[in-house]
Amino acid sequence: MALTTESQARRLMARLDALAAFTDDPPRLTRLCLSQSHRRAAEQFIAWAKESGIAARIDPVGNVRARYEGRRPGAPALMIGSHIDTVRDAGRYDGALGALAALSLAEGLAAQGRRLDVALEIVAFGDEEGVRFPYTLTGSRGLAGVNEPEALAQKDAGGVTMRDALKAFGGDPDHLGAARADGVAAFVELHIEQGPVLEAEGRPLGIVSAINGATRLSAVVTGSAGHAGASPMDLRRDALAAAAEMVLAIEARARAEDELVATVGRLDVEPGAVNVIPGRARFTIDIRAPLDEPRRRAVADIAAAMQAIARRRGVRLDELTPTHEAAGYVCHPAIVAGLAAAVVAVGADPRLLPSGAGHDTMVMGQRWPAGMLFVRCKGGVSHNPAESISADDCAIALAALTRFAEDFRAA
Ligand code: GLV
Ligand code: MN
Ligand code: MN
């Protein structure tokens, strides 16, 4: 039975609601990479694909993969997808929309018994957020064949290595190379905008021009724990007070330059008691900019400012370790042009805009022509349970993605 775009979009929205039930932290949605809830979400994805006669599987690096063959078996593939891991207390659309939309697209073709010139490779990446393990994007890096071997040795906060988590998930850490994709002509990702521009301009869709590069670091400041009542203020070496000054220095550096953003998103204090001067503070730093050179300069300036604060306050900056590095990516002009044509074909304006958020596309683009379609989200809110899109926008996004795939020709 043929499906209309509207009925496909309704089913897609219902599946997005259903997928949000796979969480390790109910009632909040927290589906960290390679967790039990991630595994159950992957199984559900595979079950949905099977209902439409599409065989899906978990690949060695923890992605869910499926192929919808083209007219000619073994044809070059258009790869489409996004991620199904989430941040803590997440919204239900970041990532899941694009992963499930890729499946919807293939299902729509299957329901009509249609094949395209290209095969469709569907992917639900498993490691986009980098919340559980610091070195991230291992799913797309595995497909592109650019993972660092040390990735498997990294540990989560509970001491579990990525190798063990991947094994438990159903991946194959001893054969990561088998995840590498070949015969791919291009990669496209549908994603919510995660910002307010499209809504402010009254547009449902946007085409991504470029994606910000990112550097993440972990910092450890060591002072001296002591009695909160008995230690005079001028004789303290308070690790948290020093870290707080560093956080403000990071913020000031980012504020001083257009388009540079920096965030301290996690801070842990030891020993963590009301009457003990903090002896140690650990925190994360995330620095992003559209161009790589200004980002690298900012990283160096921030490191120097942190050292100076540590010296002045008599504490040690014991660690300032890069945990993630992703170069900015300018989306491929042929993909941008194809997406623009598809957006126009479904009756929307081809608005180009940059992405401040990171995406698997920036890795996929290292190996294949790649690009992204954005859909408007309510209030520009993301990484927040209030994340929301309308069913109408979902339908137009699906129609544009379908149109892009129909018109795509492998070079
Ligand atoms: C992913 O959402 C990121 O940009 O941090
Ligand atoms: Mn995302
Ligand atoms: Mn995200």
Coordinates of C-alpha atoms and ligand atoms in Angstrom, one line a residue:
M1 CA 0.0 0.0 0.0
A2 CA 1.4 3.4 -1.0
L3 CA 2.0 5.8 2.0
T4 CA 1.4 9.5 1.7
T5 CA 4.1 11.8 3.1
E6 CA 1.6 12.9 5.7
S7 CA 0.9 9.4 6.9
Q8 CA 4.7 8.6 6.9
A9 CA 5.3 11.8 8.9
R10 CA 2.6 10.8 11.4
R11 CA 4.2 7.4 11.8
L12 CA 7.6 9.0 12.2
M13 CA 6.3 11.4 14.9
A14 CA 4.7 8.4 16.7
R15 CA 8.0 6.5 16.5
L16 CA 9.9 9.4 17.9
D17 CA 7.6 9.4 20.9
A18 CA 8.0 5.6 21.3
L19 CA 11.8 5.8 21.0
A20 CA 11.8 8.4 23.8
A21 CA 10.7 5.6 26.2
F22 CA 14.1 4.0 25.8
T23 CA 15.9 5.7 28.7
D24 CA 18.2 4.7 31.5
D25 CA 16.9 7.5 33.7
P26 CA 13.0 7.6 33.6
P27 CA 11.1 9.9 33.4
R28 CA 14.0 11.8 31.9
L29 CA 15.3 10.8 28.5
T30 CA 19.0 9.8 28.9
R31 CA 20.2 7.3 26.4
L32 CA 24.0 7.4 26.6
C33 CA 26.1 5.7 24.0
L34 CA 26.3 1.9 24.3
S35 CA 24.0 1.8 27.4
Q36 CA 21.2 -0.7 27.9
S37 CA 18.6 1.8 26.7
H38 CA 20.7 2.5 23.6
R39 CA 20.7 -1.2 22.9
R40 CA 16.9 -1.5 23.4
A41 CA 16.4 1.5 21.1
A42 CA 18.7 -0.1 18.5
E43 CA 16.6 -3.3 18.7
Q44 CA 13.4 -1.4 18.2
F45 CA 14.9 0.4 15.2
I46 CA 15.8 -3.0 13.7
A47 CA 12.3 -4.3 14.5
W48 CA 10.7 -1.3 12.7
A49 CA 12.9 -1.9 9.7
K50 CA 12.0 -5.6 9.6
E51 CA 8.3 -4.7 9.5
S52 CA 9.0 -3.1 6.1
G53 CA 11.1 -6.0 4.9
I54 CA 14.3 -4.1 5.4
A55 CA 17.1 -6.1 7.1
A56 CA 19.0 -4.0 9.7
R57 CA 21.9 -4.9 12.0
I58 CA 24.3 -3.5 14.6
D59 CA 27.7 -3.0 13.0
P60 CA 31.1 -3.6 14.7
V61 CA 31.3 0.0 16.0
G62 CA 27.8 0.2 17.4
N63 CA 25.8 1.8 14.6
V64 CA 22.5 0.4 13.3
R65 CA 22.9 -0.1 9.6
A66 CA 20.5 -1.2 6.8
R67 CA 20.5 -1.1 3.0
Y68 CA 17.7 -0.5 0.6
E69 CA 19.0 -1.7 -2.7
G70 CA 18.8 0.4 -5.9
R71 CA 17.5 -0.5 -9.3
R72 CA 20.8 -2.2 -10.0
P73 CA 22.1 -4.4 -7.3
G74 CA 25.4 -3.2 -5.9
A75 CA 24.7 0.4 -7.1
P76 CA 26.6 3.2 -5.3
A77 CA 24.8 4.3 -2.2
L78 CA 23.4 7.5 -0.8
M79 CA 24.0 7.2 2.9
I80 CA 21.3 8.9 5.1
G81 CA 21.0 9.0 8.8
S82 CA 21.7 10.6 12.2
H83 CA 22.3 9.4 15.8
I84 CA 20.2 7.7 18.4
D85 CA 22.3 8.4 21.5
T86 CA 21.3 11.4 23.6
V87 CA 22.6 13.9 26.2
R88 CA 21.3 13.7 29.8
D89 CA 17.7 14.9 30.2
A90 CA 17.4 15.2 26.4
G91 CA 14.7 16.1 23.9
R92 CA 13.4 13.4 21.7
Y93 CA 14.2 14.9 18.3
D94 CA 18.0 15.6 18.4
G95 CA 19.4 12.8 16.2
A96 CA 16.4 10.4 16.4
L97 CA 14.5 12.5 13.8
G98 CA 17.2 12.0 11.2
A99 CA 17.8 8.4 11.9
L100 CA 14.1 7.5 11.8
A101 CA 13.5 9.7 8.8
A102 CA 16.1 7.7 6.8
L103 CA 14.2 4.6 7.6
S104 CA 10.9 6.3 6.7
L105 CA 12.3 7.3 3.3
A106 CA 13.3 3.7 2.5
E107 CA 9.9 2.4 3.8
G108 CA 8.0 4.8 1.6
L109 CA 9.9 3.5 -1.5
A110 CA 9.4 -0.1 -0.4
A111 CA 5.7 0.4 0.1
Q112 CA 5.5 1.6 -3.5
G113 CA 7.8 -1.1 -4.8
R114 CA 10.1 1.6 -6.0
R115 CA 13.9 1.6 -6.4
L116 CA 16.1 4.5 -7.1
D117 CA 19.2 4.9 -9.2
V118 CA 21.2 4.7 -6.0
A119 CA 20.9 2.3 -3.1
L120 CA 20.1 3.9 0.2
E121 CA 22.3 3.1 3.2
I122 CA 20.5 3.9 6.4
V123 CA 22.5 4.6 9.5
A124 CA 21.6 5.3 13.2
F125 CA 24.9 6.4 14.6
G126 CA 25.6 5.4 18.2
D127 CA 28.1 8.0 19.6
E128 CA 27.4 11.6 18.6
E129 CA 27.0 13.3 21.9
G130 CA 30.2 12.4 23.6
V131 CA 28.6 12.4 27.1
R132 CA 29.6 9.0 28.3
F133 CA 33.0 8.6 26.7
P134 CA 35.1 11.8 26.0
Y135 CA 36.5 10.8 22.6
T136 CA 33.3 10.8 20.5
L137 CA 31.8 10.4 17.0
T138 CA 33.2 6.8 17.0
G139 CA 30.2 5.6 14.9
S140 CA 30.8 7.9 12.0
R141 CA 34.6 7.7 12.4
G142 CA 34.2 3.9 12.2
L143 CA 32.3 4.2 8.9
A144 CA 34.8 6.6 7.5
G145 CA 37.7 4.5 8.7
V146 CA 39.4 7.2 10.8
N147 CA 39.0 6.1 14.4
E148 CA 41.9 6.4 16.8
P149 CA 42.8 2.9 18.1
E150 CA 43.0 4.4 21.7
A151 CA 39.2 5.0 21.6
L152 CA 38.5 1.5 22.9
A153 CA 40.6 2.0 26.0
Q154 CA 38.8 5.1 27.2
K155 CA 36.6 4.7 30.3
D156 CA 33.3 6.1 31.4
A157 CA 32.7 7.7 34.9
G158 CA 32.1 4.2 36.3
G159 CA 35.4 2.8 34.9
V160 CA 33.8 0.7 32.1
T161 CA 36.0 0.7 29.0
M162 CA 34.5 1.5 25.6
R163 CA 35.8 -2.0 24.5
D164 CA 33.6 -3.7 27.1
A165 CA 30.6 -1.5 26.6
L166 CA 30.8 -2.1 22.8
K167 CA 31.0 -5.9 23.3
A168 CA 28.0 -5.9 25.7
F169 CA 26.1 -3.7 23.1
G170 CA 26.6 -6.2 20.3
G171 CA 29.5 -4.6 18.5
D172 CA 32.8 -6.2 17.7
P173 CA 35.7 -4.3 19.1
D174 CA 38.2 -6.7 17.7
H175 CA 37.1 -6.0 14.1
L176 CA 36.3 -2.3 14.0
G177 CA 37.7 -2.1 10.5
A178 CA 34.8 -4.2 9.3
A179 CA 32.5 -1.2 10.0
R180 CA 34.2 0.8 7.3
A181 CA 31.7 1.6 4.5
D182 CA 32.6 1.4 0.8
G183 CA 30.6 2.1 -2.3
V184 CA 29.1 5.3 -0.7
A185 CA 28.6 8.2 -3.1
A186 CA 27.5 10.8 -0.5
F187 CA 26.1 11.3 3.0
V188 CA 23.1 13.4 4.0
E189 CA 21.7 14.1 7.5
L190 CA 18.4 15.5 8.5
H191 CA 18.5 17.2 11.9
I192 CA 16.6 19.7 14.0
E193 CA 18.1 23.2 13.8
Q194 CA 18.8 23.4 17.6
G195 CA 18.7 27.2 17.2
P196 CA 16.1 29.9 16.7
V197 CA 16.9 31.2 13.1
L198 CA 14.4 29.3 11.1
E199 CA 11.5 29.9 13.5
A200 CA 12.3 33.6 13.7
E201 CA 12.2 33.8 9.9
G202 CA 9.1 31.7 9.5
R203 CA 10.8 29.0 7.5
P204 CA 10.3 25.2 8.0
L205 CA 13.6 24.2 6.5
G206 CA 17.2 25.3 6.1
I207 CA 20.3 24.0 4.4
V208 CA 23.5 23.8 6.4
S209 CA 26.4 25.8 4.9
A210 CA 29.1 24.7 7.4
I211 CA 29.5 23.1 10.8
N212 CA 31.5 24.6 13.6
G213 CA 34.7 22.8 14.7
A214 CA 35.1 21.8 18.3
T215 CA 37.8 21.1 20.9
R216 CA 36.9 19.5 24.2
L217 CA 39.3 19.3 27.2
S218 CA 39.2 17.9 30.7
A219 CA 40.8 20.0 33.5
V220 CA 41.9 19.0 37.0
V221 CA 42.7 21.7 39.6
T222 CA 44.3 20.6 42.8
G223 CA 44.5 22.8 45.9
S224 CA 44.4 21.7 49.5
A225 CA 41.4 20.4 51.4
G226 CA 41.0 22.0 54.8
H227 CA 38.7 23.0 57.6
A228 CA 36.1 25.5 56.5
G229 CA 36.0 27.1 60.0
A230 CA 39.6 27.0 61.0
S231 CA 41.4 28.1 57.8
P232 CA 41.9 31.9 57.4
M233 CA 41.0 33.1 53.9
D234 CA 44.5 34.2 53.0
L235 CA 46.0 30.8 53.8
R236 CA 43.7 28.7 51.7
R237 CA 44.4 26.9 48.4
D238 CA 40.8 26.5 47.4
A239 CA 40.5 24.4 44.2
L240 CA 36.9 25.3 43.5
A241 CA 37.5 29.1 43.9
A242 CA 40.4 28.8 41.4
A243 CA 38.2 26.7 39.0
A244 CA 35.5 29.3 39.3
E245 CA 37.9 32.0 38.2
M246 CA 39.0 29.8 35.3
V247 CA 35.4 29.3 34.2
L248 CA 34.9 33.1 34.1
A249 CA 38.1 33.5 32.2
I250 CA 36.9 31.0 29.6
E251 CA 33.6 32.8 29.3
A252 CA 35.4 36.2 28.9
R253 CA 37.7 34.8 26.2
A254 CA 34.7 33.5 24.2
R255 CA 32.8 36.7 24.7
A256 CA 35.7 38.7 23.3
E257 CA 35.5 37.2 19.8
D258 CA 32.6 37.0 17.4
E259 CA 31.3 33.5 16.7
L260 CA 33.5 31.8 19.3
V261 CA 31.6 29.9 22.0
A262 CA 32.9 28.2 25.1
T263 CA 31.1 26.2 27.8
V264 CA 32.0 24.5 31.1
G265 CA 29.2 21.9 31.2
R266 CA 30.4 19.7 34.1
L267 CA 32.2 20.4 37.3
D268 CA 32.9 18.0 40.1
V269 CA 34.3 19.0 43.5
E270 CA 36.2 16.8 46.0
P271 CA 35.7 16.0 48.7
G272 CA 32.4 17.8 48.4
A273 CA 31.3 18.6 51.9
V274 CA 29.7 21.7 53.4
N275 CA 32.5 22.3 55.9
V276 CA 35.5 21.3 53.8
I277 CA 37.5 23.6 51.6
P278 CA 37.5 22.0 48.1
G279 CA 40.8 20.1 47.5
R280 CA 40.2 19.2 43.9
A281 CA 37.9 20.4 41.1
R282 CA 37.5 18.6 37.8
F283 CA 35.7 20.1 34.9
T284 CA 35.1 19.9 31.2
I285 CA 35.6 22.6 28.6
D286 CA 33.9 22.8 25.1
I287 CA 35.2 25.4 22.7
R288 CA 33.7 25.9 19.2
A289 CA 34.1 28.3 16.2
P290 CA 33.3 28.1 12.5
L291 CA 37.0 28.4 11.6
D292 CA 39.7 26.2 13.0
E293 CA 42.4 28.8 13.4
P294 CA 40.5 31.1 15.8
R295 CA 39.4 28.1 17.8
R296 CA 43.0 26.9 18.2
R297 CA 44.1 30.4 19.2
A298 CA 41.3 30.5 21.8
V299 CA 42.3 27.1 23.2
A300 CA 45.9 28.3 23.6
D301 CA 44.8 31.6 25.3
I302 CA 42.5 29.8 27.6
A303 CA 45.2 27.3 28.6
A304 CA 47.6 30.3 29.4
A305 CA 44.9 32.1 31.4
M306 CA 44.2 29.0 33.5
Q307 CA 47.9 28.5 34.2
A308 CA 48.2 32.1 35.3
I309 CA 45.2 31.8 37.6
A310 CA 46.6 28.6 39.1
R311 CA 50.0 30.2 39.8
R312 CA 48.5 33.3 41.4
R313 CA 46.2 31.2 43.7
G314 CA 48.9 28.7 44.7
V315 CA 47.0 25.7 43.2
R316 CA 48.1 23.2 40.5
L317 CA 46.6 22.8 37.1
D318 CA 47.3 19.1 37.2
E319 CA 45.6 18.2 33.9
L320 CA 44.4 20.1 30.9
T321 CA 43.9 17.2 28.4
P322 CA 42.2 17.4 25.0
T323 CA 39.5 14.7 24.8
H324 CA 37.9 15.5 21.5
E325 CA 39.0 17.5 18.4
A326 CA 36.8 17.9 15.3
A327 CA 37.7 20.3 12.5
G328 CA 35.0 22.5 11.1
Y329 CA 33.4 21.3 7.9
V330 CA 32.2 23.3 4.9
C331 CA 29.3 21.3 3.4
H332 CA 29.9 19.9 0.0
P333 CA 28.7 22.4 -2.7
A334 CA 27.0 19.7 -4.8
I335 CA 25.1 18.4 -1.8
V336 CA 24.1 21.9 -0.7
A337 CA 22.9 22.6 -4.3
G338 CA 20.9 19.3 -4.4
L339 CA 19.3 20.0 -1.0
A340 CA 18.5 23.6 -2.1
A341 CA 16.8 22.2 -5.2
A342 CA 14.8 19.7 -3.1
V343 CA 13.7 22.3 -0.6
V344 CA 12.5 24.5 -3.5
A345 CA 10.7 21.5 -5.0
V346 CA 8.6 21.1 -1.9
G347 CA 7.7 24.8 -1.8
A348 CA 10.1 26.2 0.8
D349 CA 12.9 28.8 0.5
P350 CA 16.4 27.5 0.3
R351 CA 17.8 29.3 3.3
L352 CA 21.5 28.6 4.0
L353 CA 22.7 28.7 7.6
P354 CA 25.6 27.5 9.6
S355 CA 25.4 24.8 12.4
G356 CA 26.8 25.7 15.8
A357 CA 26.2 22.2 17.0
G358 CA 28.5 19.3 16.0
H359 CA 27.2 16.4 13.9
D360 CA 28.4 13.1 12.4
T361 CA 28.3 14.9 9.1
M362 CA 31.6 16.6 9.9
V363 CA 33.3 13.2 10.1
M364 CA 31.5 11.7 7.1
G365 CA 32.5 14.8 5.1
Q366 CA 36.1 13.9 5.6
R367 CA 35.6 10.9 3.3
W368 CA 32.5 11.6 1.2
P369 CA 30.6 14.6 -0.2
A370 CA 28.2 15.5 2.7
G371 CA 25.5 17.9 3.7
M372 CA 22.7 18.5 6.1
L373 CA 19.0 19.6 6.0
F374 CA 17.7 21.4 9.1
V375 CA 14.1 21.5 10.3
R376 CA 12.8 24.3 12.5
C377 CA 12.4 23.5 16.2
K378 CA 10.2 25.3 18.7
G379 CA 11.9 28.3 20.3
G380 CA 15.3 27.0 19.0
V381 CA 15.4 24.8 22.1
S382 CA 17.5 21.7 22.1
H383 CA 19.5 19.5 24.6
N384 CA 16.4 20.0 26.8
P385 CA 13.2 17.9 27.2
A386 CA 11.2 20.8 25.8
E387 CA 12.6 20.2 22.3
S388 CA 9.7 20.1 19.8
I389 CA 8.9 20.1 16.1
S390 CA 5.5 20.2 14.4
A391 CA 4.0 17.3 12.4
D392 CA 3.7 19.6 9.4
D393 CA 7.4 20.5 9.5
C394 CA 8.2 16.8 9.9
A395 CA 6.2 16.1 6.7
I396 CA 7.9 18.8 4.6
A397 CA 11.3 17.7 5.8
L398 CA 10.6 14.1 4.8
A399 CA 9.3 15.3 1.5
A400 CA 12.4 17.3 0.8
L401 CA 14.7 14.4 1.9
T402 CA 12.8 12.1 -0.4
R403 CA 13.0 14.5 -3.3
F404 CA 16.8 14.9 -2.7
A405 CA 17.2 11.1 -2.8
E406 CA 15.1 10.7 -5.9
D407 CA 17.1 13.3 -7.8
F408 CA 20.5 12.3 -6.5
R409 CA 22.9 10.9 -9.1
A410 CA 26.2 9.4 -8.0
A411 CA 29.1 11.2 -9.6
Ligands
GLV1 C1 26.2 17.6 19.9 O1 25.0 17.8 20.1 C2 27.1 18.7 20.1 O2 27.3 19.5 19.3 O3 27.6 18.7 21.2
MN2 MN 22.5 15.8 17.3
MN3 MN 23.0 16.8 20.6

